[in-house]
XYZ file of C-alpha atoms in Angstrom:
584
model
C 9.630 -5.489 -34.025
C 7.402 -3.220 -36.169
C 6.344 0.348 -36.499
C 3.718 1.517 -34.413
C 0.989 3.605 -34.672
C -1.043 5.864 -31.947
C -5.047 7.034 -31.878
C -5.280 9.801 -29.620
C -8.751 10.400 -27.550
C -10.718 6.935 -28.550
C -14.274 6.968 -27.328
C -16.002 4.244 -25.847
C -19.671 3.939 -23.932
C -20.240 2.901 -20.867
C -23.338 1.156 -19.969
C -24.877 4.443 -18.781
C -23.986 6.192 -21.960
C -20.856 7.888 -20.446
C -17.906 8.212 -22.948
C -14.593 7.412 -21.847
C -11.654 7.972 -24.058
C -8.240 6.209 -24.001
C -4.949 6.487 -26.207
C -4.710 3.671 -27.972
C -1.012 2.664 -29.283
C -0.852 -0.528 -31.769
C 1.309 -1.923 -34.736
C 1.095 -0.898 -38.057
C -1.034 -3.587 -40.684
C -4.401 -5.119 -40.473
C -3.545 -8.141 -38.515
C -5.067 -8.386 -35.081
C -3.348 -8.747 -31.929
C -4.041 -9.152 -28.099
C -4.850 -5.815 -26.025
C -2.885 -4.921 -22.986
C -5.235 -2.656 -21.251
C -4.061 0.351 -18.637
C -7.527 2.322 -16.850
C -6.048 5.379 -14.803
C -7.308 8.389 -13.193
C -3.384 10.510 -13.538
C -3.589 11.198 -16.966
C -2.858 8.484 -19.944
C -0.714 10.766 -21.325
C 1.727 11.456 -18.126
C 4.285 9.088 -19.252
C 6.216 8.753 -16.174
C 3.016 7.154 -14.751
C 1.521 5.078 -17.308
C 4.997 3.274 -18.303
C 6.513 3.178 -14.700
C 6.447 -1.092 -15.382
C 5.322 -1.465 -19.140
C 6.466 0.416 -22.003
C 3.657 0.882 -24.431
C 5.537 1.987 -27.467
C 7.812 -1.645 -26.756
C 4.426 -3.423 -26.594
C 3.076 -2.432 -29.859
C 6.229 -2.715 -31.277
C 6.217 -6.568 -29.897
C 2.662 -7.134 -31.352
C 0.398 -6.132 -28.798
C -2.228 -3.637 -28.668
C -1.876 -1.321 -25.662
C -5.195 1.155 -24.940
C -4.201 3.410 -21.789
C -7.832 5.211 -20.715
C -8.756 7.970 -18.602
C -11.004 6.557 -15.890
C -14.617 8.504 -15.777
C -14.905 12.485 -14.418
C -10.681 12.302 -15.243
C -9.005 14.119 -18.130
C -10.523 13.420 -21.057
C -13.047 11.342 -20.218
C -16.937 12.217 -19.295
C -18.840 11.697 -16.152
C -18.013 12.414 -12.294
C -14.755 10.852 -10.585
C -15.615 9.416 -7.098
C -12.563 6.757 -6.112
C -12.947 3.268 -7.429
C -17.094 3.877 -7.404
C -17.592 2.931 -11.503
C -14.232 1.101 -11.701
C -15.917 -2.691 -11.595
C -18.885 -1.503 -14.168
C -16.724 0.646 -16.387
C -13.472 -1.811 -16.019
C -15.588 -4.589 -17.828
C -17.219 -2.588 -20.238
C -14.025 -1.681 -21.451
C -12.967 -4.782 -21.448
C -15.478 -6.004 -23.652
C -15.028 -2.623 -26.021
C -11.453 -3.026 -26.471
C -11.911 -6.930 -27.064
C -14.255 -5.695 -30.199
C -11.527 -3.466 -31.474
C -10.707 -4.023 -35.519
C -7.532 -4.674 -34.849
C -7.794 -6.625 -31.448
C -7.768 -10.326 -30.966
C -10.842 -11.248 -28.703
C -8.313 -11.494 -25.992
C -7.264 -8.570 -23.300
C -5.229 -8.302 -20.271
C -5.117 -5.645 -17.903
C -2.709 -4.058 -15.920
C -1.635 -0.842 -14.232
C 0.142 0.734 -10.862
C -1.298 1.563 -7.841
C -5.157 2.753 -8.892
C -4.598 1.595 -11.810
C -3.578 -1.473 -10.616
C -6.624 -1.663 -8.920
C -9.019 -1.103 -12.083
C -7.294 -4.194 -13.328
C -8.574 -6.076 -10.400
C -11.563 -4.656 -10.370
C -12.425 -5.006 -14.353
C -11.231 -9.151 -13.053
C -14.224 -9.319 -10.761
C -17.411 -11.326 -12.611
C -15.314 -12.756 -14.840
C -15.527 -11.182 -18.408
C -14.960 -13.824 -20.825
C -12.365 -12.093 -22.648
C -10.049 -10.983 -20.032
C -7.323 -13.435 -20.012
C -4.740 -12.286 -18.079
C -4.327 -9.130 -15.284
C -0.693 -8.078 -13.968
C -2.054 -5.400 -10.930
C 1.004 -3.898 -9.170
C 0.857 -2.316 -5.536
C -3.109 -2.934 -5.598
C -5.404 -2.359 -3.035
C -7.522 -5.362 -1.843
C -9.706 -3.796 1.547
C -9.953 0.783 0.400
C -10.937 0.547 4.539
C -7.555 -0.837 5.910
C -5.367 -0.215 2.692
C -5.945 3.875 1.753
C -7.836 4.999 4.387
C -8.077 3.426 7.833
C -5.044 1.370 8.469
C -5.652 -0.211 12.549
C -8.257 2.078 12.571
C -5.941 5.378 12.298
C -6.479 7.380 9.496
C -3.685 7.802 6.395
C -4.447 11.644 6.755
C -0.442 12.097 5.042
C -1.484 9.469 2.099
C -4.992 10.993 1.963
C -4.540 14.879 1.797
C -1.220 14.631 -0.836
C -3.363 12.229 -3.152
C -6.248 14.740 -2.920
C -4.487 17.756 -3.402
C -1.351 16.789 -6.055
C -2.955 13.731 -7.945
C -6.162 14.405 -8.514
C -6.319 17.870 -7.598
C -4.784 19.853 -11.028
C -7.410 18.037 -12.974
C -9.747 18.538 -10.879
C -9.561 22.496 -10.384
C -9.124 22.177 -14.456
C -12.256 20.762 -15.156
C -14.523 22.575 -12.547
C -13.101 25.828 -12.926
C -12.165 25.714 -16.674
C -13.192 28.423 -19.245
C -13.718 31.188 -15.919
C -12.085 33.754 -13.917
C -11.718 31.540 -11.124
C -9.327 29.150 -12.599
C -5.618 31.200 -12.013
C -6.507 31.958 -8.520
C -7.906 28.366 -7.603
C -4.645 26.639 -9.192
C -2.641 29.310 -7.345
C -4.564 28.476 -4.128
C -4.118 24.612 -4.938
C -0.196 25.358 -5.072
C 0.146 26.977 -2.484
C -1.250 24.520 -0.348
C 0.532 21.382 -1.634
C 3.792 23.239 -0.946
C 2.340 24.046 2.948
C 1.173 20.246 3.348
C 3.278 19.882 6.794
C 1.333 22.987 8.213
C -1.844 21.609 6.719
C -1.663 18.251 8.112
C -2.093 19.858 11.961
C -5.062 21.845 10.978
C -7.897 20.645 13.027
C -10.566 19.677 12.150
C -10.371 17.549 9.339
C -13.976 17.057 8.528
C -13.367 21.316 7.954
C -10.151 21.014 5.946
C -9.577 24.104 4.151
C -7.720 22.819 1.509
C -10.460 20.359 -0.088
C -12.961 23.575 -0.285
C -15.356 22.325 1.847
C -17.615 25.535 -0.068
C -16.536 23.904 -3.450
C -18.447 21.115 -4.538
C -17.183 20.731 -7.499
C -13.945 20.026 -6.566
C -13.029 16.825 -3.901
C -16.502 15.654 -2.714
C -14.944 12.577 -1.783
C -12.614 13.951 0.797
C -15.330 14.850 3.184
C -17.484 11.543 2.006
C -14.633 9.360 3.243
C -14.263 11.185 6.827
C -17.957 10.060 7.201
C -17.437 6.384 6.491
C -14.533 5.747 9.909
C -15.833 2.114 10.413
C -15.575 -0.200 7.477
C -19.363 -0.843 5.512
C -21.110 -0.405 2.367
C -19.539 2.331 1.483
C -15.808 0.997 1.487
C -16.559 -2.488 0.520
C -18.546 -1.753 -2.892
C -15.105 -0.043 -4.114
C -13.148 -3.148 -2.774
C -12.023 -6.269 -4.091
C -11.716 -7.832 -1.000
C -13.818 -11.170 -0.502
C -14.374 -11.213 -4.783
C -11.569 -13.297 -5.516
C -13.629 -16.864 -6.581
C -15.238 -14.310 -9.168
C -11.708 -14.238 -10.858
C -11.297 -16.449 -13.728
C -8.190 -14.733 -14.815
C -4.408 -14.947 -13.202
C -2.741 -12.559 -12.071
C 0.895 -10.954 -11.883
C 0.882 -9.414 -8.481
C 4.147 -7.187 -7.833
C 4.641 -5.733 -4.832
C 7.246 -3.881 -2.164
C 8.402 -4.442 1.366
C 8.317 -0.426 1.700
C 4.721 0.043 -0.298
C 1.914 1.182 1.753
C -0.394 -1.213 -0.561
C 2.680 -4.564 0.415
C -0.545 -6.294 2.839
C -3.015 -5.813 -0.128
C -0.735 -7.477 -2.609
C -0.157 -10.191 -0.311
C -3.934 -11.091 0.480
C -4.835 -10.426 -2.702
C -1.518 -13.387 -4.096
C -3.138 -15.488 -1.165
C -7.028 -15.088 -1.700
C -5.999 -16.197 -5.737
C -4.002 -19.468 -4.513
C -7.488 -20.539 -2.154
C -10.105 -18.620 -4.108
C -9.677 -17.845 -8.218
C -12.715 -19.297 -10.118
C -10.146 -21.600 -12.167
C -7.174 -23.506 -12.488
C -5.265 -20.933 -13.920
C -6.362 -18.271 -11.374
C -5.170 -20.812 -8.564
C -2.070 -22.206 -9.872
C -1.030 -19.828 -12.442
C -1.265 -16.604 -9.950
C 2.668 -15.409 -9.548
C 4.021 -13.067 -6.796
C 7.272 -10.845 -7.498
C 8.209 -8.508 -4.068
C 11.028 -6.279 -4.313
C 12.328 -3.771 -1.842
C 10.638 -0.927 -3.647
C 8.860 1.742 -1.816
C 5.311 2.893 -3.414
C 5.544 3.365 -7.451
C 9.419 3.332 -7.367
C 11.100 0.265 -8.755
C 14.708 1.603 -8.046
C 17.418 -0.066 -6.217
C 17.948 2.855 -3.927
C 14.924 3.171 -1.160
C 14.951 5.544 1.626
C 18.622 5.903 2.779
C 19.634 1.886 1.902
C 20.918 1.364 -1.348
C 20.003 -2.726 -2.526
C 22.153 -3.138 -5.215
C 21.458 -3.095 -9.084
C 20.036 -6.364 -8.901
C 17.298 -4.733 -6.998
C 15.923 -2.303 -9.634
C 12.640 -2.532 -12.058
C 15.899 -1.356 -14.544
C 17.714 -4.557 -14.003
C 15.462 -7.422 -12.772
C 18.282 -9.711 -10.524
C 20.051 -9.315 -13.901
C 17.772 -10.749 -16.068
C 15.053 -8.224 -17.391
C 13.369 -4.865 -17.189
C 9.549 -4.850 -15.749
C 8.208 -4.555 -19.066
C 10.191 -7.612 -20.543
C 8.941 -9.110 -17.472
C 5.248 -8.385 -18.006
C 5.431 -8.884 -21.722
C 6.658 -12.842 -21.532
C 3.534 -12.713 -19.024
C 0.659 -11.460 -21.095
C 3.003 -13.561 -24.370
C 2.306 -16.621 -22.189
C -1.436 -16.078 -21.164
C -2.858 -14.405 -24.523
C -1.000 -15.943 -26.798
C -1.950 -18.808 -29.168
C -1.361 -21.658 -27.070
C -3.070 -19.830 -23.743
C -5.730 -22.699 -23.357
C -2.958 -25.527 -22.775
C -1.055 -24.164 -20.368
C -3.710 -23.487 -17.581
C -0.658 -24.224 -15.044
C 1.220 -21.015 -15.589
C 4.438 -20.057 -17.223
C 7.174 -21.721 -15.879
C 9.041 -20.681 -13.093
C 9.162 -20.314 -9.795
C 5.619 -19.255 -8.266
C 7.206 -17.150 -5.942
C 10.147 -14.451 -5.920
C 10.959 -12.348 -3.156
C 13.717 -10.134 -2.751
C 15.767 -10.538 0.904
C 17.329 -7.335 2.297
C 20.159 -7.506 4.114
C 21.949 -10.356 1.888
C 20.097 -8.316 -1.005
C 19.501 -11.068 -3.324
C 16.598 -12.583 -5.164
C 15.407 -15.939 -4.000
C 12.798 -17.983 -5.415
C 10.013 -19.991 -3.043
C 7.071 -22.112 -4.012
C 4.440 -19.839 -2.473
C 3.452 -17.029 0.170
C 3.887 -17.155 2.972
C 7.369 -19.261 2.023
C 7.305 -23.007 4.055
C 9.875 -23.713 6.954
C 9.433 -20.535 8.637
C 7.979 -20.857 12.014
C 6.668 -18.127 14.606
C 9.194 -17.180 17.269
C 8.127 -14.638 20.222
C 10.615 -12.063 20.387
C 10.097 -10.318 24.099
C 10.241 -7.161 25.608
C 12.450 -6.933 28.535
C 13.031 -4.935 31.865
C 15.584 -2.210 31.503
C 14.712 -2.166 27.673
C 16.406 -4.999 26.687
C 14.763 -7.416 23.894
C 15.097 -11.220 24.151
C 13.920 -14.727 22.497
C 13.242 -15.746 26.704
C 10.242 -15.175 27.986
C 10.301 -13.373 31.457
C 10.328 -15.477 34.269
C 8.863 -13.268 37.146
C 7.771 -9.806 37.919
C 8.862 -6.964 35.688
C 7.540 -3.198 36.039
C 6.235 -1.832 33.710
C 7.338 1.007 30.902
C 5.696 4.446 31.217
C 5.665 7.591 28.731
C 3.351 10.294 28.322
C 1.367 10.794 24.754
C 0.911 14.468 23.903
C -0.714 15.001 20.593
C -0.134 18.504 20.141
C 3.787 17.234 20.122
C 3.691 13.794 18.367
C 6.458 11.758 17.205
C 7.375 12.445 13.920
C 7.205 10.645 10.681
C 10.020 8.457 9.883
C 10.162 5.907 6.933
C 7.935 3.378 6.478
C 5.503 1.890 4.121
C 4.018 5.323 3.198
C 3.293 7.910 0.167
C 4.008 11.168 1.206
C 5.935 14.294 0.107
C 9.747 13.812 -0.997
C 10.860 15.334 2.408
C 8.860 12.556 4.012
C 10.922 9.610 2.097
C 9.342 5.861 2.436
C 11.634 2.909 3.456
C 14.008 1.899 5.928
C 16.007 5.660 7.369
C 17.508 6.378 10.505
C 15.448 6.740 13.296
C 17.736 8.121 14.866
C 15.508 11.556 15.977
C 13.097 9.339 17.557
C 15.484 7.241 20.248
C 15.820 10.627 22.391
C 12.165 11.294 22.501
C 10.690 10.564 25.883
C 7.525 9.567 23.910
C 9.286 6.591 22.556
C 9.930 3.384 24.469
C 13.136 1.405 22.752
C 14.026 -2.494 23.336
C 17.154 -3.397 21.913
C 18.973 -6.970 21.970
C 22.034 -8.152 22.186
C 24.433 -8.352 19.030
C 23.374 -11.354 17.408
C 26.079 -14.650 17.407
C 25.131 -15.713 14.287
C 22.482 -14.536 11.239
C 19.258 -14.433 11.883
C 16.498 -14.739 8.864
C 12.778 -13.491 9.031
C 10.701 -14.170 6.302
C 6.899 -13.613 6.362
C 4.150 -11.859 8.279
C 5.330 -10.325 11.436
C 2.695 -8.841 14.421
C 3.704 -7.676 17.672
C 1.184 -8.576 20.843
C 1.178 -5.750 22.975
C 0.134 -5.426 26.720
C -0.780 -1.857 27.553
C -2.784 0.897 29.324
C -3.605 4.248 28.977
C -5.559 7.048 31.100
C -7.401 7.392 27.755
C -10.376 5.888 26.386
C -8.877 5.908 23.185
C -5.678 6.119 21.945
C -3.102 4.745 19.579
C -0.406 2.271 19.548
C 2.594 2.314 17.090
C 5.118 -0.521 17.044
C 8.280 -0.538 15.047
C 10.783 -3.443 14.276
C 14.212 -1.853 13.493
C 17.295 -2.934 12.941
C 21.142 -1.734 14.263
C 23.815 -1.815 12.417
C 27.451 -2.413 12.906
C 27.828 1.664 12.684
C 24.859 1.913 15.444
C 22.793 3.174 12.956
C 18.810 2.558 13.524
C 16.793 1.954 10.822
C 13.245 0.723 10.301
C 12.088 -2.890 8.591
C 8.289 -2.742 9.375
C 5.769 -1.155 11.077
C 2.488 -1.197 12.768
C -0.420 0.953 14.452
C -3.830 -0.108 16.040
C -6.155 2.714 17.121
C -7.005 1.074 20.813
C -10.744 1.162 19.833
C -10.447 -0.269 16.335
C -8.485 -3.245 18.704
C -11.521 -5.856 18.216
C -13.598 -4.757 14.847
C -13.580 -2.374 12.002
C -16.961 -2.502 11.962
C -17.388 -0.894 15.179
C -15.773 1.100 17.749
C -14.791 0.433 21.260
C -13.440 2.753 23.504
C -11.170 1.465 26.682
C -11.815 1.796 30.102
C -8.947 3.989 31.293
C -5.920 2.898 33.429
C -7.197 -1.047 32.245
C -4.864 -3.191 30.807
C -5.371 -4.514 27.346
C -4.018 -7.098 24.785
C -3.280 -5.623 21.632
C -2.305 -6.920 18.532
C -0.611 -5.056 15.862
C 0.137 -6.385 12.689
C 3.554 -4.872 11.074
C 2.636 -6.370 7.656
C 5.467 -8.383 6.546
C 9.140 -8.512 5.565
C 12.232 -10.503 3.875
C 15.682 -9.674 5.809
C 18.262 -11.599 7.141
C 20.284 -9.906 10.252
C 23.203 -10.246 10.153
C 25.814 -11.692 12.562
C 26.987 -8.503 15.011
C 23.783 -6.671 14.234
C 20.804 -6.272 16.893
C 17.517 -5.738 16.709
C 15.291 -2.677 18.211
C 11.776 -2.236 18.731
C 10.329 1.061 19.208
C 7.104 1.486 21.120
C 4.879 4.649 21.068
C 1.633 6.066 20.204
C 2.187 8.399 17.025
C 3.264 8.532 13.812
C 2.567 12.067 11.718
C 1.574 13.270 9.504
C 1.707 9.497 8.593
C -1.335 8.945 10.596
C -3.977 11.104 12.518
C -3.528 12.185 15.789
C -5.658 10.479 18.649
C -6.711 13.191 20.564
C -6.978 10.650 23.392
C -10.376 11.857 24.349
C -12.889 9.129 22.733
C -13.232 11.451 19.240
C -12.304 10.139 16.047
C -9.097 11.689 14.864
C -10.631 14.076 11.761
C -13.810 15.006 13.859
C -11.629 16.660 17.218
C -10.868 20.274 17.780
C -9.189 19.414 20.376
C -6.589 16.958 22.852
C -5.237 15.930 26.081
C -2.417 14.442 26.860
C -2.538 10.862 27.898
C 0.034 8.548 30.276
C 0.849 4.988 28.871
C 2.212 2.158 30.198
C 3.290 -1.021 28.528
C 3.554 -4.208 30.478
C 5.843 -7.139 29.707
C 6.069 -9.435 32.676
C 5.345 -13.421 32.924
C 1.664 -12.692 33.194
C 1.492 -10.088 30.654
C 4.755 -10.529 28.239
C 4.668 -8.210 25.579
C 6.528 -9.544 22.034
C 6.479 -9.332 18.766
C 6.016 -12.682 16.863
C 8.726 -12.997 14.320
C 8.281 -15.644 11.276
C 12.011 -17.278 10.991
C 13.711 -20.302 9.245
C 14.230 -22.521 12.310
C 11.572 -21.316 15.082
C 14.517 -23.172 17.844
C 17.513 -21.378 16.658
C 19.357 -18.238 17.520
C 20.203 -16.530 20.258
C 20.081 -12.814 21.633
């Protein structure tokens, strides 16, 4: 260890002359040393953020340089912020700046949570030479799917608390700085992140109050996004998606079964193993998954607490996150990088399983001898590994949007009174908005590893509408709680890229993906599947009259039915260790 010294405010030029400026924390001496670099747009000095998985004080004390820089239009750096526009272009120019530093190395790694995490990826894409190593947590891969447009439904809870309490402070700061107007729009900005639940219903979005649609200056990008409800250019130059063979460097990827980012992480561990430009990308590529809910590495998530085994704190009782990340960027920038093009060693693979609440270690993603197992719904609401045999009828419930079923856990980023993870659901099995399968107690434990979907028979008197599938699990106390979750916007149901509406009262095959999970079930416990057709503020509302979500003024209320008979047998396809075993 060694003392360590800090240069506040650095300046570096982008390729258009733009000046960002990043802290830059390193040891004391003239040697040179690798550079471990952060790019965010929450402020490099809001400590809570920029060390949430690597200390930088601990890295420059272990011999690394660490430069932590405010991305462009943020804080203290110059230029206009519009999300992830610049981050490619200015993510590899500073790359190649901090690689030139006196005291650097030649060699860099990036890393970084959430956007930041994302910068990391995106400074990865085209390869700068010397970016040796990236460690992106909770990343996005697709901006459509991942922040924005999720089965086609909007993230309008994700969206509007991003826009008004992450970037919003800054940006009131910088456009209203110096002037009168500066109290009384911070007041204003307040005010409304306290009244998000009442802001959330306001309709419509594309005239939200809150983003000062007569403001300019302040979130541009809000209304830009509402414009963009089909994925195209727009969303897919600030993606990585599709750009992994342009990766020569491997990545860290650590991600959380309650993280709204959890299917990003996983394409993006999958697209390295099949796509990164080298050896190392492929093989050295390493996936960690805990049961952490977005940005929080603790061992308590939503109302289930994991154990101390499960926290960033405590790693399975072996290391913190940054000791973790440290040994990573040690291995890949280090003297002896160029021989071990393999990775460290160690498994390639660890995943955290809830319910037994241990680490396990696997040799890749999706883990091998797990095979898909249809898991049906049943007449009378019962939930079974048989198939039905003959005529069922069919489950009915009406969709109002003006009262839609309420927010409860999930993968999601919301306010603190909206918590993420598994909770009870227990206000939603009353609600005669909600269909709920349940099986019998199981006779003996029951594991599910990997991606799970549900396959969905349905029809509404709408010609659009949504459809919201949850995979839940009882336990010996009756309580409900939630493992995973999906929604599909009926007219997102066969393309991003373009909308379809549905002919009313027809019936449809739908396919919702719930992402994926790690959980074992244990003996005595049953499972429960929850069927409806909202989730909010999570999600936009489907006015259920053709609209899109953020343009309507206005809703009706719309009668669904959900089929599961031998011609039309609804399920959800569970991944589990012996695709024959089990019973219900």
């Amino acid at each position: 260890m060694t003392d360590v010294v800090v240069h506040k405010n650095v300046g570096a030029s982008m390729r258009d002359g733009t000046v960002l400026r990043a802290d830059v924390y390193r040891p004391v001496g003239e040697e040179r040393h690798p550079v471990l670099l952060q790019r965010t747009p929450y402020n490099k000095e809001m400590w809570p953020l920029t060390a949430a998985t690597l200390d930088p004080v601990r890295a420059a004390a272990a011999g690394f340089v660490v430069v932590i820089q405010d991305v462009r239009g943020r804080w203290a750096s110059d230029g206009r912020f519009s999300p992830y526009r610049d981050e490619r272009a200015d993510g590899q120019d500073t790359v190649a700046w901090a690689s030139r530093l006196p005291y650097a190395n030649g060699r860099v790694g990036a890393y970084g949570v959430s956007y930041a995490g994302a910068t990391a990826w995106h400074a990865a894409v085209g390869a700068p030479p010397a970016l040796g190593a990236i460690s992106p947590t909770t990343a996005p891969n697709d901006l459509f799917v991942d922040h924005l447009w999720r089965g086609g439904a909007f993230l309008l809870g994700t969206f509007v608390m991003w826009t008004l309490q992450a970037i919003g402070p800054a940006a009131v700061v910088r456009a209203h700085g110096g002037t009168p107007q500066l109290a009384p729009s911070l007041v204003r900005l307040v005010d409304d992140i306290d009244d998000f639940d009442r802001w959330t219903r306001h309709r419509p979005l594309r005239a939200f109050p809150p983003a000062r649609p007569e403001d300019s200056a302040l979130f541009p990008f809000f209304f830009e996004v509402l414009d963009h409800p089909v994925r195209d250019a727009f969303v897919g130059e600030r993606s990585v998606q599709e750009r992994h063979s342009e990766v020569i460097a491997p990545a860290l990827i650590l991600a959380g079964w309650h993280d709204l980012l959890l299917a990003a992480d996983l394409q993006h561990y999958r697209a390295m193993r099949e796509e990164g430009a080298t050896e190392a990308a492929r093989e050295g590529t390493r996936l960690v998954v805990g049961p952490w809910s977005h940005g929080m590495f603790l061992d308590v998530v939503g109302e289930v607490d994991f154990g101390v085994r499960a926290g960033g704190f405590f790693l399975d009782l072996r290391e913190d996150l940054t000791t973790m990340q440290l040994q990573w960027f040690g291995h890949w920038l280090g003297e002896a990088a160029s021989a071990a093009a393999s990775g460290p060693a160690g498994p390639r693979v660890r995943l955290f399983v809830q319910g037994v609440n241990r680490w396990r270690d696997e040799d890749d993603w999706p883990p091998p001898g797990f095979g898909e197992r249809p898991l049906h719904l049943r007449a009378g609401g019962g939930l079974s590994f048989d198939a039905p045999a003959e005529e069922e009828s069919a489950d009915a419930f009406v969709y109002d949007p003006e009262q839609p079923s309420p927010t409860r856990g999930g993968a999601l980023l919301m306010p603190r009174h909206h918590p993420a993870g598994p909770v009870d659901q227990a206000p939603l099995l009353g609600r005669r908005d909600v269909l709920c399968y349940t099986s019998a107690p199981l006779e003996r434990e029951l594991e599910v590893i990997g991606h799970v979907r549900a396959v969905i028979y349905a029809a509404t008197s709408a010609p659009d509408t949504d459809w919201v599938v949850k995979l839940c699990c009882v336990d010996a106390a009756g309580r409900t709680r939630n493992v995973c979750d999906g929604i599909l916007r009926a007219s997102y149901r066969r393309s991003v890229v373009e909308r379809a509406c549905v002919e009313p009262g027809a019936v449809e095959r739908y396919e919702v993906d719930l992402w994926a999970t790690a959980i074992v079930f244990a003996a005595g416990q049953r499972l429960r599947v929850l069927v409806t057709s909202s989730d909010f503020p999570r999600y936009d509302r489907n006015p259920n009259t053709g609209e899109l979500g953020v343009a309507a003024s206005s809703s009706v209320p719309a009668l669904q039915r959900v089929f599961h008979d031998a011609r039309r047998p609804s399920h959800l396809v569970l991944p589990v260790r012996d695709a024959s075993a089990g019973r219900l």
